[in-house]
């Protein structure tokens, strides 16, 4: 047993429990805010870039399919169930195909070997007003 007043034995107490529960609650709330879907307004737009250059920008409602080729690889991009997906690719890792369908603003599909990115851009519904004038 330690008798040194500068290094008392550490024991779990009620305050420690309160702090641990508070940290756990904050972690859960943060995760929910990040992962819960947000409602969207405005038009979602499909943006396809090849090697950093935008090659196509089409509203999702009008997008049917497109092919993107670069670095010897070809990706077939198609509208699928209200979203967009890379349905086939001849790149070696197939990460772009395995990403699946994207359907919300801010989501993207990237094929590094082909240097192709498919993004959905649009406006999310804000929780409140940004500015009140008057």
mmCIF file of C-alpha atoms in Angstrom:
data_model
loop_
_atom_site.group_PDB
_atom_site.id
_atom_site.type_symbol
_atom_site.label_atom_id
_atom_site.label_comp_id
_atom_site.label_asym_id
_atom_site.label_seq_id
_atom_site.Cartn_x
_atom_site.Cartn_y
_atom_site.Cartn_z
ATOM 1 C CA UNK A 1 0.000 0.000 0.000
ATOM 2 C CA UNK A 2 1.313 3.407 -0.946
ATOM 3 C CA UNK A 3 1.610 6.030 1.768
ATOM 4 C CA UNK A 4 3.006 8.732 -0.464
ATOM 5 C CA UNK A 5 0.371 11.550 -0.654
ATOM 6 C CA UNK A 6 1.549 12.488 -4.181
ATOM 7 C CA UNK A 7 0.694 8.999 -5.539
ATOM 8 C CA UNK A 8 -2.496 7.806 -3.854
ATOM 9 C CA UNK A 9 -4.049 4.543 -4.992
ATOM 10 C CA UNK A 10 -6.501 5.029 -7.817
ATOM 11 C CA UNK A 11 -9.963 3.609 -7.237
ATOM 12 C CA UNK A 12 -13.050 3.724 -9.443
ATOM 13 C CA UNK A 13 -15.693 6.073 -8.079
ATOM 14 C CA UNK A 14 -19.065 7.496 -9.111
ATOM 15 C CA UNK A 15 -17.505 10.475 -10.862
ATOM 16 C CA UNK A 16 -15.465 8.143 -13.077
ATOM 17 C CA UNK A 17 -18.650 6.291 -14.033
ATOM 18 C CA UNK A 18 -20.374 9.581 -14.900
ATOM 19 C CA UNK A 19 -17.456 10.667 -17.100
ATOM 20 C CA UNK A 20 -17.346 7.285 -18.886
ATOM 21 C CA UNK A 21 -21.104 7.361 -19.567
ATOM 22 C CA UNK A 22 -20.884 10.940 -20.870
ATOM 23 C CA UNK A 23 -18.059 10.052 -23.267
ATOM 24 C CA UNK A 24 -19.956 6.972 -24.498
ATOM 25 C CA UNK A 25 -23.132 9.026 -25.033
ATOM 26 C CA UNK A 26 -21.229 11.685 -27.008
ATOM 27 C CA UNK A 27 -19.658 8.978 -29.178
ATOM 28 C CA UNK A 28 -23.066 7.457 -29.946
ATOM 29 C CA UNK A 29 -24.644 10.823 -30.775
ATOM 30 C CA UNK A 30 -21.699 11.740 -33.041
ATOM 31 C CA UNK A 31 -21.958 8.426 -34.886
ATOM 32 C CA UNK A 32 -25.711 8.827 -35.394
ATOM 33 C CA UNK A 33 -25.312 12.354 -36.766
ATOM 34 C CA UNK A 34 -22.691 11.117 -39.210
ATOM 35 C CA UNK A 35 -24.417 7.941 -40.407
ATOM 36 C CA UNK A 36 -28.124 8.829 -40.442
ATOM 37 C CA UNK A 37 -29.354 9.780 -43.921
ATOM 38 C CA UNK A 38 -30.207 13.397 -44.565
ATOM 39 C CA UNK A 39 -33.136 14.505 -46.652
ATOM 40 C CA UNK A 40 -32.254 16.205 -49.897
ATOM 41 C CA UNK A 41 -33.683 19.015 -51.954
ATOM 42 C CA UNK A 42 -32.660 20.286 -55.321
ATOM 43 C CA UNK A 43 -31.365 18.326 -58.244
ATOM 44 C CA UNK A 44 -28.739 15.632 -57.821
ATOM 45 C CA UNK A 45 -26.137 15.820 -60.549
ATOM 46 C CA UNK A 46 -23.794 13.094 -61.792
ATOM 47 C CA UNK A 47 -20.276 14.446 -62.314
ATOM 48 C CA UNK A 48 -17.703 12.240 -64.054
ATOM 49 C CA UNK A 49 -14.061 13.276 -63.974
ATOM 50 C CA UNK A 50 -11.149 11.626 -65.751
ATOM 51 C CA UNK A 51 -7.619 12.403 -64.593
ATOM 52 C CA UNK A 52 -8.933 15.431 -62.681
ATOM 53 C CA UNK A 53 -10.791 16.912 -65.669
ATOM 54 C CA UNK A 54 -14.579 17.029 -65.661
ATOM 55 C CA UNK A 55 -15.875 15.204 -68.749
ATOM 56 C CA UNK A 56 -19.598 14.976 -68.014
ATOM 57 C CA UNK A 57 -22.156 16.721 -65.786
ATOM 58 C CA UNK A 58 -25.742 15.465 -66.080
ATOM 59 C CA UNK A 59 -28.778 15.680 -63.769
ATOM 60 C CA UNK A 60 -29.372 12.260 -62.206
ATOM 61 C CA UNK A 61 -32.947 12.224 -63.537
ATOM 62 C CA UNK A 62 -31.604 12.475 -67.111
ATOM 63 C CA UNK A 63 -28.562 10.210 -66.695
ATOM 64 C CA UNK A 64 -28.820 6.754 -68.286
ATOM 65 C CA UNK A 65 -25.294 5.471 -68.927
ATOM 66 C CA UNK A 66 -21.774 6.532 -69.861
ATOM 67 C CA UNK A 67 -18.399 4.984 -70.547
ATOM 68 C CA UNK A 68 -15.168 6.450 -69.222
ATOM 69 C CA UNK A 69 -11.803 5.276 -70.552
ATOM 70 C CA UNK A 70 -8.317 6.234 -69.382
ATOM 71 C CA UNK A 71 -4.930 4.561 -68.764
ATOM 72 C CA UNK A 72 -6.037 1.551 -70.802
ATOM 73 C CA UNK A 73 -9.106 0.811 -68.640
ATOM 74 C CA UNK A 74 -12.780 1.312 -69.471
ATOM 75 C CA UNK A 75 -15.584 1.792 -66.939
ATOM 76 C CA UNK A 76 -19.280 1.433 -67.731
ATOM 77 C CA UNK A 77 -21.333 3.780 -65.529
ATOM 78 C CA UNK A 78 -25.123 3.360 -65.397
ATOM 79 C CA UNK A 79 -28.190 4.675 -63.610
ATOM 80 C CA UNK A 80 -29.370 1.988 -61.169
ATOM 81 C CA UNK A 81 -32.448 2.206 -58.892
ATOM 82 C CA UNK A 82 -32.416 5.989 -58.462
ATOM 83 C CA UNK A 83 -28.641 6.180 -58.167
ATOM 84 C CA UNK A 84 -25.458 5.586 -60.136
ATOM 85 C CA UNK A 85 -23.085 2.610 -60.182
ATOM 86 C CA UNK A 86 -20.048 1.394 -62.075
ATOM 87 C CA UNK A 87 -21.556 -1.785 -63.513
ATOM 88 C CA UNK A 88 -18.396 -3.105 -65.156
ATOM 89 C CA UNK A 89 -14.731 -2.288 -65.425
ATOM 90 C CA UNK A 90 -11.612 -3.987 -66.696
ATOM 91 C CA UNK A 91 -9.383 -2.528 -63.975
ATOM 92 C CA UNK A 92 -7.469 -5.069 -61.865
ATOM 93 C CA UNK A 93 -8.903 -4.415 -58.381
ATOM 94 C CA UNK A 94 -12.593 -3.860 -59.262
ATOM 95 C CA UNK A 95 -12.997 -1.523 -56.248
ATOM 96 C CA UNK A 96 -15.139 0.811 -58.354
ATOM 97 C CA UNK A 97 -17.561 -2.010 -59.196
ATOM 98 C CA UNK A 98 -17.641 -3.291 -55.608
ATOM 99 C CA UNK A 99 -18.508 0.188 -54.299
ATOM 100 C CA UNK A 100 -22.048 -0.384 -55.529
ATOM 101 C CA UNK A 101 -24.760 2.205 -56.065
ATOM 102 C CA UNK A 102 -24.461 5.776 -54.803
ATOM 103 C CA UNK A 103 -27.627 7.815 -54.365
ATOM 104 C CA UNK A 104 -26.914 10.783 -52.062
ATOM 105 C CA UNK A 105 -25.120 14.077 -52.533
ATOM 106 C CA UNK A 106 -21.477 13.866 -51.564
ATOM 107 C CA UNK A 107 -21.040 10.177 -52.348
ATOM 108 C CA UNK A 108 -18.474 9.095 -54.915
ATOM 109 C CA UNK A 109 -17.029 6.107 -56.718
ATOM 110 C CA UNK A 110 -13.320 6.207 -57.546
ATOM 111 C CA UNK A 111 -11.239 3.970 -59.804
ATOM 112 C CA UNK A 112 -7.583 4.710 -59.077
ATOM 113 C CA UNK A 113 -6.030 2.658 -61.903
ATOM 114 C CA UNK A 114 -8.205 4.431 -64.488
ATOM 115 C CA UNK A 115 -8.114 7.788 -62.648
ATOM 116 C CA UNK A 116 -11.905 8.085 -62.970
ATOM 117 C CA UNK A 117 -14.228 9.528 -60.325
ATOM 118 C CA UNK A 118 -18.033 9.509 -60.358
ATOM 119 C CA UNK A 119 -19.664 11.909 -57.890
ATOM 120 C CA UNK A 120 -23.176 12.950 -56.953
ATOM 121 C CA UNK A 121 -23.461 16.631 -56.159
ATOM 122 C CA UNK A 122 -26.522 18.440 -54.896
ATOM 123 C CA UNK A 123 -27.934 20.306 -51.953
ATOM 124 C CA UNK A 124 -28.868 18.712 -48.638
ATOM 125 C CA UNK A 125 -31.741 20.162 -46.625
ATOM 126 C CA UNK A 126 -30.332 22.392 -43.898
ATOM 127 C CA UNK A 127 -31.587 21.914 -40.326
ATOM 128 C CA UNK A 128 -32.217 25.624 -39.913
ATOM 129 C CA UNK A 129 -31.682 28.978 -41.567
ATOM 130 C CA UNK A 130 -28.150 30.052 -42.411
ATOM 131 C CA UNK A 131 -28.939 33.753 -42.151
ATOM 132 C CA UNK A 132 -31.896 35.769 -40.914
ATOM 133 C CA UNK A 133 -32.139 39.246 -42.399
ATOM 134 C CA UNK A 134 -34.429 41.951 -41.125
#
